[in-house]
């Protein structure tokens, strides 16, 4: 982080201080205090950072931003809202850099799109990105504070669970271009409808200059209705003929997809190291973003050849002759459908789906889980095992649609034991659930069992 003075910081957050000196690190966790840093006391649902302001100074913080008098005299900068101050300060810090920034949001696939866009932008620029899932109103500003003089670009993912969150973040990020991957039903419990979700995602425009381009999935029925005023729109897609970046002749293999990517001025036939139609969309978005900042499609696609899935997002692993698809980071109806299509295309003796509950779907939850069961059957899945109360609807639908082996569980240990006896060599098995279900516990249990047999 470039050093900035405490007076500059106070002015940025609408306060004042007489404290001299500067800082080059911002902390929000007293366990991570570094000498001379600025501590911002965040108030959460289960804790109040203001209670730890004095401890932060004792641990080495030079000053704190807090919401009340914490008895620290000149070493405290008092504000009405520390959360707002965190974003305001990050926005000021972002303004010190004249570099291209790509903002990314969407219901499904935004983290993978971020990773692919980062890979593309890194073909030409030293590019910063959010690490892990730091895509909220705490993670985004902390990411911006990681900007260094050496950075030449940034790719910033923004998530949300309600209205105005993306609006607040994008005003700090100030994207020079933005990608919206799709509009699904994640968080519909709070936002009410897909129209509400679209409105929330379009808040990303609030931090963009009037003519900054918007990159949209041209195959998404909601996004093709967007009329963003003066913002130029670049579509990418598979089916939409108006897409400037278009994929065709798509063939999926076990760990790769061969496709033709069309763009203004030509097309290229390439093999990329991922599977699934959804990942084709993510790659097209990344290529489109790179094109805006001087990266030729051929160079972008070459960069994507080195893409490696992050976290537990559709990571393919082989053990004892069994192909495991680990996709336990999160789940929604759209991502479940995408994952099942990948499983359905795999060459295997049997295709087996282990499906857990999808959370935060509100009034559409029962139908959404039922529809996943229909998708299980449509993709020719041989066996379905579900975990969680909501996923019993998935099992019900799959059985009604003709899937012969269907079982439901409420206990992970019991599910693990059944799978240990069921899985055989040359099977392919998908694990997919919302993050809160922690379905990876079952995967690791099976891995331990298989390792113990060696």
GROMACS .gro file of C-alpha atoms in nm:
model
  454
    1UNK     CA    1   0.000   0.000   0.000
    2UNK     CA    2   0.123   0.347  -0.086
    3UNK     CA    3   0.175   0.554   0.231
    4UNK     CA    4  -0.098   0.811   0.299
    5UNK     CA    5  -0.116   1.054   0.589
    6UNK     CA    6  -0.360   1.031   0.875
    7UNK     CA    7  -0.483   1.378   0.783
    8UNK     CA    8  -0.559   1.261   0.427
    9UNK     CA    9  -0.742   0.961   0.567
   10UNK     CA   10  -0.947   1.173   0.804
   11UNK     CA   11  -1.046   1.409   0.523
   12UNK     CA   12  -1.141   1.114   0.302
   13UNK     CA   13  -1.384   0.982   0.564
   14UNK     CA   14  -1.534   1.321   0.646
   15UNK     CA   15  -1.358   1.372   0.978
   16UNK     CA   16  -1.047   1.547   1.111
   17UNK     CA   17  -0.733   1.473   1.308
   18UNK     CA   18  -0.427   1.653   1.437
   19UNK     CA   19  -0.220   1.336   1.419
   20UNK     CA   20   0.096   1.368   1.212
   21UNK     CA   21   0.257   1.089   1.017
   22UNK     CA   22   0.139   0.831   0.767
   23UNK     CA   23   0.048   0.465   0.741
   24UNK     CA   24   0.085   0.194   0.475
   25UNK     CA   25  -0.154  -0.071   0.602
   26UNK     CA   26  -0.518  -0.086   0.707
   27UNK     CA   27  -0.643  -0.350   0.952
   28UNK     CA   28  -0.995  -0.445   1.064
   29UNK     CA   29  -0.892  -0.738   1.285
   30UNK     CA   30  -0.693  -0.689   1.606
   31UNK     CA   31  -0.537  -1.032   1.553
   32UNK     CA   32  -0.367  -0.900   1.239
   33UNK     CA   33  -0.237  -0.565   1.369
   34UNK     CA   34   0.095  -0.454   1.225
   35UNK     CA   35   0.312  -0.178   1.372
   36UNK     CA   36   0.206   0.170   1.257
   37UNK     CA   37  -0.114   0.059   1.082
   38UNK     CA   38  -0.454   0.228   1.079
   39UNK     CA   39  -0.717   0.018   1.257
   40UNK     CA   40  -1.079   0.057   1.145
   41UNK     CA   41  -1.323  -0.057   1.412
   42UNK     CA   42  -1.602  -0.242   1.231
   43UNK     CA   43  -1.929  -0.313   1.409
   44UNK     CA   44  -2.080  -0.648   1.313
   45UNK     CA   45  -2.378  -0.859   1.417
   46UNK     CA   46  -2.185  -1.048   1.685
   47UNK     CA   47  -1.903  -0.809   1.772
   48UNK     CA   48  -1.818  -0.441   1.803
   49UNK     CA   49  -1.472  -0.343   1.687
   50UNK     CA   50  -1.500  -0.018   1.883
   51UNK     CA   51  -1.463  -0.226   2.200
   52UNK     CA   52  -1.116  -0.328   2.080
   53UNK     CA   53  -0.987   0.013   1.969
   54UNK     CA   54  -0.761   0.054   2.273
   55UNK     CA   55  -0.630  -0.300   2.231
   56UNK     CA   56  -0.547  -0.223   1.868
   57UNK     CA   57  -0.332   0.072   1.974
   58UNK     CA   58  -0.166  -0.136   2.246
   59UNK     CA   59  -0.085  -0.396   1.978
   60UNK     CA   60   0.087  -0.139   1.756
   61UNK     CA   61  -0.179   0.049   1.558
   62UNK     CA   62  -0.085   0.414   1.518
   63UNK     CA   63  -0.447   0.532   1.500
   64UNK     CA   64  -0.803   0.406   1.482
   65UNK     CA   65  -1.118   0.503   1.297
   66UNK     CA   66  -1.406   0.444   1.537
   67UNK     CA   67  -1.771   0.536   1.591
   68UNK     CA   68  -1.741   0.679   1.943
   69UNK     CA   69  -1.491   0.832   2.182
   70UNK     CA   70  -1.264   0.542   2.275
   71UNK     CA   71  -1.039   0.751   2.500
   72UNK     CA   72  -0.752   0.761   2.253
   73UNK     CA   73  -0.731   1.140   2.214
   74UNK     CA   74  -0.554   1.241   1.891
   75UNK     CA   75  -0.508   0.878   1.788
   76UNK     CA   76  -0.876   0.830   1.715
   77UNK     CA   77  -1.068   0.950   1.409
   78UNK     CA   78  -1.435   0.948   1.499
   79UNK     CA   79  -1.695   0.885   1.226
   80UNK     CA   80  -2.064   0.808   1.213
   81UNK     CA   81  -2.015   0.473   1.038
   82UNK     CA   82  -1.690   0.279   1.029
   83UNK     CA   83  -1.819   0.058   0.747
   84UNK     CA   84  -1.885   0.364   0.533
   85UNK     CA   85  -1.547   0.508   0.633
   86UNK     CA   86  -1.376   0.187   0.519
   87UNK     CA   87  -1.532   0.221   0.174
   88UNK     CA   88  -1.473   0.596   0.156
   89UNK     CA   89  -1.107   0.556   0.244
   90UNK     CA   90  -1.068   0.272  -0.007
   91UNK     CA   91  -1.230   0.491  -0.274
   92UNK     CA   92  -0.985   0.771  -0.200
   93UNK     CA   93  -0.695   0.526  -0.217
   94UNK     CA   94  -0.824   0.382  -0.546
   95UNK     CA   95  -0.828   0.737  -0.690
   96UNK     CA   96  -0.450   0.754  -0.650
   97UNK     CA   97  -0.408   0.495  -0.929
   98UNK     CA   98  -0.457   0.559  -1.301
   99UNK     CA   99  -0.495   0.198  -1.404
  100UNK     CA  100  -0.769   0.000  -1.584
  101UNK     CA  101  -1.008  -0.170  -1.342
  102UNK     CA  102  -1.261  -0.437  -1.442
  103UNK     CA  103  -1.560  -0.481  -1.210
  104UNK     CA  104  -1.744  -0.814  -1.206
  105UNK     CA  105  -2.080  -0.924  -1.066
  106UNK     CA  106  -2.356  -1.170  -1.147
  107UNK     CA  107  -2.567  -1.440  -0.987
  108UNK     CA  108  -2.354  -1.739  -1.086
  109UNK     CA  109  -1.995  -1.774  -1.203
  110UNK     CA  110  -1.864  -1.433  -1.101
  111UNK     CA  111  -1.566  -1.574  -0.910
  112UNK     CA  112  -1.465  -1.799  -1.199
  113UNK     CA  113  -1.515  -1.506  -1.437
  114UNK     CA  114  -1.291  -1.299  -1.209
  115UNK     CA  115  -1.022  -1.566  -1.213
  116UNK     CA  116  -1.035  -1.602  -1.591
  117UNK     CA  117  -1.038  -1.225  -1.643
  118UNK     CA  118  -0.740  -1.194  -1.413
  119UNK     CA  119  -0.559  -1.458  -1.619
  120UNK     CA  120  -0.633  -1.264  -1.938
  121UNK     CA  121  -0.540  -0.921  -1.798
  122UNK     CA  122  -0.219  -1.068  -1.656
  123UNK     CA  123  -0.109  -1.148  -2.010
  124UNK     CA  124  -0.026  -0.777  -2.044
  125UNK     CA  125  -0.050  -0.616  -1.700
  126UNK     CA  126   0.060  -0.681  -1.342
  127UNK     CA  127  -0.297  -0.730  -1.222
  128UNK     CA  128  -0.451  -0.728  -0.873
  129UNK     CA  129  -0.761  -0.936  -0.792
  130UNK     CA  130  -0.973  -1.022  -0.489
  131UNK     CA  131  -0.837  -1.326  -0.311
  132UNK     CA  132  -1.083  -1.603  -0.227
  133UNK     CA  133  -1.432  -1.473  -0.162
  134UNK     CA  134  -1.334  -1.122  -0.047
  135UNK     CA  135  -1.612  -0.970  -0.256
  136UNK     CA  136  -1.823  -0.794   0.007
  137UNK     CA  137  -1.821  -0.450   0.172
  138UNK     CA  138  -1.525  -0.551   0.389
  139UNK     CA  139  -1.331  -0.765   0.142
  140UNK     CA  140  -1.353  -0.525  -0.153
  141UNK     CA  141  -1.199  -0.222   0.025
  142UNK     CA  142  -0.931  -0.441   0.183
  143UNK     CA  143  -0.849  -0.563  -0.167
  144UNK     CA  144  -0.819  -0.206  -0.295
  145UNK     CA  145  -0.574  -0.129  -0.014
  146UNK     CA  146  -0.349  -0.400  -0.161
  147UNK     CA  147  -0.286  -0.187  -0.470
  148UNK     CA  148   0.084  -0.111  -0.506
  149UNK     CA  149   0.284   0.115  -0.736
  150UNK     CA  150   0.375  -0.195  -0.937
  151UNK     CA  151   0.014  -0.278  -1.025
  152UNK     CA  152  -0.095  -0.194  -1.377
  153UNK     CA  153  -0.456  -0.320  -1.364
  154UNK     CA  154  -0.712  -0.469  -1.126
  155UNK     CA  155  -1.004  -0.713  -1.148
  156UNK     CA  156  -1.253  -0.669  -0.866
  157UNK     CA  157  -1.547  -0.902  -0.800
  158UNK     CA  158  -1.849  -0.762  -0.616
  159UNK     CA  159  -2.113  -0.981  -0.453
  160UNK     CA  160  -2.424  -0.884  -0.264
  161UNK     CA  161  -2.722  -1.013  -0.069
  162UNK     CA  162  -2.941  -0.701  -0.088
  163UNK     CA  163  -2.998  -0.367  -0.255
  164UNK     CA  164  -2.740  -0.084  -0.238
  165UNK     CA  165  -2.444  -0.308  -0.148
  166UNK     CA  166  -2.297  -0.313  -0.499
  167UNK     CA  167  -2.373   0.058  -0.531
  168UNK     CA  168  -2.159   0.135  -0.228
  169UNK     CA  169  -1.874  -0.091  -0.340
  170UNK     CA  170  -1.862   0.022  -0.702
  171UNK     CA  171  -1.831   0.386  -0.595
  172UNK     CA  172  -1.505   0.287  -0.428
  173UNK     CA  173  -1.389   0.055  -0.707
  174UNK     CA  174  -1.474   0.294  -0.995
  175UNK     CA  175  -1.458   0.028  -1.271
  176UNK     CA  176  -1.346   0.129  -1.619
  177UNK     CA  177  -1.550  -0.164  -1.754
  178UNK     CA  178  -1.787  -0.411  -1.591
  179UNK     CA  179  -1.902  -0.767  -1.654
  180UNK     CA  180  -2.242  -0.901  -1.544
  181UNK     CA  181  -2.231  -1.278  -1.588
  182UNK     CA  182  -2.602  -1.360  -1.556
  183UNK     CA  183  -2.919  -1.304  -1.355
  184UNK     CA  184  -3.035  -1.609  -1.159
  185UNK     CA  185  -3.236  -1.654  -0.841
  186UNK     CA  186  -2.962  -1.642  -0.575
  187UNK     CA  187  -3.070  -1.405  -0.292
  188UNK     CA  188  -3.426  -1.387  -0.427
  189UNK     CA  189  -3.539  -1.423  -0.065
  190UNK     CA  190  -3.426  -1.064  -0.001
  191UNK     CA  191  -3.463  -0.914  -0.349
  192UNK     CA  192  -3.808  -1.051  -0.428
  193UNK     CA  193  -3.777  -1.132  -0.799
  194UNK     CA  194  -3.530  -1.172  -1.085
  195UNK     CA  195  -3.618  -0.815  -1.182
  196UNK     CA  196  -3.505  -0.707  -0.836
  197UNK     CA  197  -3.184  -0.907  -0.873
  198UNK     CA  198  -3.118  -0.742  -1.211
  199UNK     CA  199  -3.169  -0.399  -1.056
  200UNK     CA  200  -2.925  -0.482  -0.776
  201UNK     CA  201  -2.660  -0.608  -1.019
  202UNK     CA  202  -2.696  -0.299  -1.239
  203UNK     CA  203  -2.593  -0.089  -0.941
  204UNK     CA  204  -2.239  -0.160  -1.062
  205UNK     CA  205  -2.298   0.128  -1.305
  206UNK     CA  206  -2.319   0.375  -1.014
  207UNK     CA  207  -1.940   0.387  -0.984
  208UNK     CA  208  -1.862   0.396  -1.356
  209UNK     CA  209  -1.801   0.693  -1.579
  210UNK     CA  210  -2.079   0.771  -1.825
  211UNK     CA  211  -1.927   0.596  -2.126
  212UNK     CA  212  -1.755   0.305  -1.950
  213UNK     CA  213  -1.851  -0.020  -2.132
  214UNK     CA  214  -2.075  -0.291  -1.992
  215UNK     CA  215  -2.000  -0.653  -2.088
  216UNK     CA  216  -2.313  -0.870  -2.077
  217UNK     CA  217  -2.408  -1.231  -2.137
  218UNK     CA  218  -2.612  -1.207  -2.456
  219UNK     CA  219  -2.781  -1.541  -2.389
  220UNK     CA  220  -2.929  -1.427  -2.057
  221UNK     CA  221  -3.295  -1.336  -2.102
  222UNK     CA  222  -3.278  -1.065  -1.837
  223UNK     CA  223  -2.952  -0.903  -1.945
  224UNK     CA  224  -3.060  -0.862  -2.309
  225UNK     CA  225  -3.332  -0.625  -2.183
  226UNK     CA  226  -3.078  -0.385  -2.030
  227UNK     CA  227  -3.063  -0.034  -2.177
  228UNK     CA  228  -2.779   0.133  -1.985
  229UNK     CA  229  -2.795   0.479  -2.137
  230UNK     CA  230  -2.463   0.606  -2.268
  231UNK     CA  231  -2.272   0.297  -2.161
  232UNK     CA  232  -2.164   0.091  -2.465
  233UNK     CA  233  -2.275  -0.272  -2.439
  234UNK     CA  234  -2.060  -0.564  -2.551
  235UNK     CA  235  -2.243  -0.897  -2.571
  236UNK     CA  236  -2.082  -1.238  -2.548
  237UNK     CA  237  -2.262  -1.567  -2.593
  238UNK     CA  238  -2.324  -1.894  -2.770
  239UNK     CA  239  -2.676  -1.861  -2.912
  240UNK     CA  240  -2.720  -1.485  -2.953
  241UNK     CA  241  -2.615  -1.387  -3.305
  242UNK     CA  242  -2.561  -1.029  -3.187
  243UNK     CA  243  -2.276  -1.138  -2.960
  244UNK     CA  244  -1.947  -0.973  -3.052
  245UNK     CA  245  -1.762  -1.260  -2.883
  246UNK     CA  246  -1.929  -1.587  -2.978
  247UNK     CA  247  -1.849  -1.953  -2.916
  248UNK     CA  248  -1.947  -2.231  -3.158
  249UNK     CA  249  -1.862  -2.592  -3.245
  250UNK     CA  250  -1.821  -2.676  -2.877
  251UNK     CA  251  -1.694  -3.022  -2.784
  252UNK     CA  252  -1.630  -3.121  -2.421
  253UNK     CA  253  -1.389  -3.389  -2.309
  254UNK     CA  254  -1.302  -3.504  -1.959
  255UNK     CA  255  -1.085  -3.206  -1.863
  256UNK     CA  256  -1.106  -2.976  -2.161
  257UNK     CA  257  -1.337  -2.799  -2.401
  258UNK     CA  258  -1.257  -2.753  -2.768
  259UNK     CA  259  -1.439  -2.461  -2.929
  260UNK     CA  260  -1.426  -2.190  -3.191
  261UNK     CA  261  -1.424  -1.835  -3.059
  262UNK     CA  262  -1.549  -1.573  -3.300
  263UNK     CA  263  -1.472  -1.203  -3.261
  264UNK     CA  264  -1.457  -0.889  -3.470
  265UNK     CA  265  -1.213  -0.962  -3.746
  266UNK     CA  266  -1.181  -1.337  -3.718
  267UNK     CA  267  -1.212  -1.659  -3.521
  268UNK     CA  268  -0.985  -1.911  -3.350
  269UNK     CA  269  -1.019  -2.281  -3.275
  270UNK     CA  270  -0.883  -2.353  -2.927
  271UNK     CA  271  -0.871  -2.614  -2.652
  272UNK     CA  272  -0.923  -2.478  -2.299
  273UNK     CA  273  -0.867  -2.665  -1.968
  274UNK     CA  274  -1.221  -2.673  -1.831
  275UNK     CA  275  -1.557  -2.831  -1.901
  276UNK     CA  276  -1.913  -2.703  -1.918
  277UNK     CA  277  -2.112  -2.450  -2.114
  278UNK     CA  278  -2.110  -2.214  -1.815
  279UNK     CA  279  -1.731  -2.195  -1.826
  280UNK     CA  280  -1.746  -2.113  -2.196
  281UNK     CA  281  -1.947  -1.804  -2.102
  282UNK     CA  282  -1.695  -1.712  -1.831
  283UNK     CA  283  -1.407  -1.741  -2.079
  284UNK     CA  284  -1.586  -1.529  -2.341
  285UNK     CA  285  -1.645  -1.256  -2.082
  286UNK     CA  286  -1.275  -1.258  -1.994
  287UNK     CA  287  -1.170  -1.235  -2.359
  288UNK     CA  288  -1.415  -0.946  -2.411
  289UNK     CA  289  -1.273  -0.760  -2.111
  290UNK     CA  290  -0.917  -0.807  -2.230
  291UNK     CA  291  -1.003  -0.672  -2.574
  292UNK     CA  292  -1.104  -0.340  -2.419
  293UNK     CA  293  -0.755  -0.293  -2.278
  294UNK     CA  294  -0.538  -0.390  -2.572
  295UNK     CA  295  -0.520  -0.768  -2.531
  296UNK     CA  296  -0.576  -0.949  -2.860
  297UNK     CA  297  -0.821  -1.246  -2.852
  298UNK     CA  298  -0.543  -1.486  -2.948
  299UNK     CA  299  -0.330  -1.371  -2.655
  300UNK     CA  300  -0.631  -1.385  -2.420
  301UNK     CA  301  -0.713  -1.742  -2.523
  302UNK     CA  302  -0.350  -1.841  -2.488
  303UNK     CA  303  -0.357  -1.706  -2.130
  304UNK     CA  304  -0.671  -1.908  -2.055
  305UNK     CA  305  -0.491  -2.228  -2.147
  306UNK     CA  306  -0.314  -2.194  -1.810
  307UNK     CA  307  -0.634  -2.134  -1.610
  308UNK     CA  308  -0.668  -2.350  -1.298
  309UNK     CA  309  -1.002  -2.364  -1.105
  310UNK     CA  310  -0.977  -2.205  -0.759
  311UNK     CA  311  -1.108  -2.333  -0.430
  312UNK     CA  312  -1.376  -2.602  -0.454
  313UNK     CA  313  -1.520  -2.481  -0.782
  314UNK     CA  314  -1.564  -2.780  -1.014
  315UNK     CA  315  -1.223  -2.920  -0.935
  316UNK     CA  316  -1.171  -3.262  -1.091
  317UNK     CA  317  -0.978  -3.517  -0.889
  318UNK     CA  318  -0.911  -3.888  -0.949
  319UNK     CA  319  -0.875  -4.148  -0.677
  320UNK     CA  320  -0.881  -4.526  -0.707
  321UNK     CA  321  -1.001  -4.498  -1.064
  322UNK     CA  322  -1.300  -4.282  -0.964
  323UNK     CA  323  -1.343  -3.932  -1.109
  324UNK     CA  324  -1.454  -3.684  -0.842
  325UNK     CA  325  -1.599  -3.343  -0.935
  326UNK     CA  326  -1.562  -3.124  -0.626
  327UNK     CA  327  -1.803  -2.831  -0.652
  328UNK     CA  328  -1.894  -2.749  -0.293
  329UNK     CA  329  -1.820  -2.377  -0.286
  330UNK     CA  330  -2.180  -2.273  -0.349
  331UNK     CA  331  -2.496  -2.375  -0.531
  332UNK     CA  332  -2.795  -2.221  -0.705
  333UNK     CA  333  -3.043  -2.364  -0.957
  334UNK     CA  334  -2.833  -2.234  -1.246
  335UNK     CA  335  -2.501  -2.365  -1.114
  336UNK     CA  336  -2.660  -2.701  -1.026
  337UNK     CA  337  -2.787  -2.733  -1.383
  338UNK     CA  338  -2.444  -2.641  -1.520
  339UNK     CA  339  -2.264  -2.891  -1.298
  340UNK     CA  340  -2.508  -3.170  -1.386
  341UNK     CA  341  -2.454  -3.104  -1.757
  342UNK     CA  342  -2.079  -3.144  -1.704
  343UNK     CA  343  -2.136  -3.473  -1.522
  344UNK     CA  344  -2.375  -3.589  -1.793
  345UNK     CA  345  -2.113  -3.534  -2.063
  346UNK     CA  346  -1.840  -3.730  -1.885
  347UNK     CA  347  -1.736  -4.071  -2.012
  348UNK     CA  348  -1.785  -4.307  -1.720
  349UNK     CA  349  -1.928  -4.644  -1.628
  350UNK     CA  350  -2.182  -4.470  -1.403
  351UNK     CA  351  -2.256  -4.102  -1.344
  352UNK     CA  352  -2.345  -4.029  -0.984
  353UNK     CA  353  -2.468  -3.700  -0.833
  354UNK     CA  354  -2.438  -3.615  -0.465
  355UNK     CA  355  -2.656  -3.307  -0.418
  356UNK     CA  356  -2.703  -3.093  -0.106
  357UNK     CA  357  -2.944  -2.815  -0.020
  358UNK     CA  358  -2.939  -2.477  -0.193
  359UNK     CA  359  -2.984  -2.195   0.059
  360UNK     CA  360  -3.137  -1.845   0.051
  361UNK     CA  361  -3.396  -1.922  -0.216
  362UNK     CA  362  -3.700  -1.812  -0.016
  363UNK     CA  363  -4.038  -1.881  -0.173
  364UNK     CA  364  -3.890  -2.049  -0.483
  365UNK     CA  365  -3.692  -2.305  -0.281
  366UNK     CA  366  -3.928  -2.603  -0.311
  367UNK     CA  367  -3.974  -2.569  -0.687
  368UNK     CA  368  -3.604  -2.494  -0.743
  369UNK     CA  369  -3.500  -2.812  -0.562
  370UNK     CA  370  -3.760  -3.014  -0.752
  371UNK     CA  371  -3.635  -2.873  -1.083
  372UNK     CA  372  -3.280  -2.986  -1.001
  373UNK     CA  373  -3.414  -3.340  -0.973
  374UNK     CA  374  -3.563  -3.307  -1.319
  375UNK     CA  375  -3.222  -3.195  -1.447
  376UNK     CA  376  -3.064  -3.503  -1.289
  377UNK     CA  377  -3.287  -3.720  -1.505
  378UNK     CA  378  -3.247  -3.507  -1.818
  379UNK     CA  379  -2.869  -3.542  -1.802
  380UNK     CA  380  -2.882  -3.919  -1.784
  381UNK     CA  381  -2.744  -3.945  -1.430
  382UNK     CA  382  -2.741  -4.306  -1.309
  383UNK     CA  383  -2.770  -4.247  -0.935
  384UNK     CA  384  -2.861  -3.960  -0.702
  385UNK     CA  385  -2.779  -3.920  -0.334
  386UNK     CA  386  -2.910  -3.610  -0.156
  387UNK     CA  387  -2.815  -3.446   0.173
  388UNK     CA  388  -3.046  -3.210   0.357
  389UNK     CA  389  -3.418  -3.159   0.407
  390UNK     CA  390  -3.471  -2.930   0.107
  391UNK     CA  391  -3.299  -3.172  -0.130
  392UNK     CA  392  -3.561  -3.436  -0.060
  393UNK     CA  393  -3.760  -3.253  -0.327
  394UNK     CA  394  -3.468  -3.312  -0.565
  395UNK     CA  395  -3.476  -3.683  -0.486
  396UNK     CA  396  -3.854  -3.694  -0.530
  397UNK     CA  397  -3.836  -3.534  -0.876
  398UNK     CA  398  -3.550  -3.755  -0.992
  399UNK     CA  399  -3.734  -4.071  -0.887
  400UNK     CA  400  -4.053  -3.954  -1.058
  401UNK     CA  401  -3.852  -3.887  -1.376
  402UNK     CA  402  -3.709  -4.238  -1.385
  403UNK     CA  403  -3.373  -4.225  -1.208
  404UNK     CA  404  -3.346  -4.578  -1.066
  405UNK     CA  405  -3.108  -4.527  -0.776
  406UNK     CA  406  -3.218  -4.241  -0.549
  407UNK     CA  407  -3.146  -4.208  -0.175
  408UNK     CA  408  -3.178  -3.918   0.071
  409UNK     CA  409  -2.978  -3.854   0.388
  410UNK     CA  410  -2.976  -3.615   0.682
  411UNK     CA  411  -2.651  -3.746   0.828
  412UNK     CA  412  -2.314  -3.700   0.656
  413UNK     CA  413  -2.151  -4.001   0.819
  414UNK     CA  414  -2.431  -4.227   0.701
  415UNK     CA  415  -2.409  -4.080   0.350
  416UNK     CA  416  -2.032  -4.130   0.347
  417UNK     CA  417  -2.063  -4.495   0.451
  418UNK     CA  418  -2.317  -4.568   0.178
  419UNK     CA  419  -2.102  -4.399  -0.088
  420UNK     CA  420  -1.792  -4.587   0.027
  421UNK     CA  421  -1.969  -4.911  -0.054
  422UNK     CA  422  -2.137  -4.783  -0.371
  423UNK     CA  423  -1.861  -4.611  -0.567
  424UNK     CA  424  -1.659  -4.828  -0.803
  425UNK     CA  425  -1.371  -4.787  -1.046
  426UNK     CA  426  -1.458  -4.590  -1.363
  427UNK     CA  427  -1.745  -4.406  -1.191
  428UNK     CA  428  -1.776  -4.027  -1.213
  429UNK     CA  429  -1.930  -3.855  -0.909
  430UNK     CA  430  -2.032  -3.491  -0.863
  431UNK     CA  431  -2.058  -3.325  -0.521
  432UNK     CA  432  -2.259  -3.001  -0.530
  433UNK     CA  433  -2.429  -2.798  -0.254
  434UNK     CA  434  -2.445  -2.454  -0.098
  435UNK     CA  435  -2.140  -2.361   0.106
  436UNK     CA  436  -2.328  -2.381   0.434
  437UNK     CA  437  -2.393  -2.753   0.383
  438UNK     CA  438  -2.017  -2.832   0.399
  439UNK     CA  439  -2.056  -3.126   0.163
  440UNK     CA  440  -1.677  -3.143   0.132
  441UNK     CA  441  -1.683  -3.329   0.466
  442UNK     CA  442  -1.828  -3.625   0.277
  443UNK     CA  443  -1.563  -3.599   0.004
  444UNK     CA  444  -1.277  -3.599   0.254
  445UNK     CA  445  -1.428  -3.893   0.440
  446UNK     CA  446  -1.441  -4.093   0.118
  447UNK     CA  447  -1.085  -3.992   0.027
  448UNK     CA  448  -0.964  -4.112   0.367
  449UNK     CA  449  -1.145  -4.441   0.315
  450UNK     CA  450  -0.997  -4.492  -0.032
  451UNK     CA  451  -0.647  -4.404   0.092
  452UNK     CA  452  -0.681  -4.653   0.377
  453UNK     CA  453  -0.741  -4.933   0.126
  454UNK     CA  454  -0.410  -4.881  -0.053
   0.00000   0.00000   0.00000
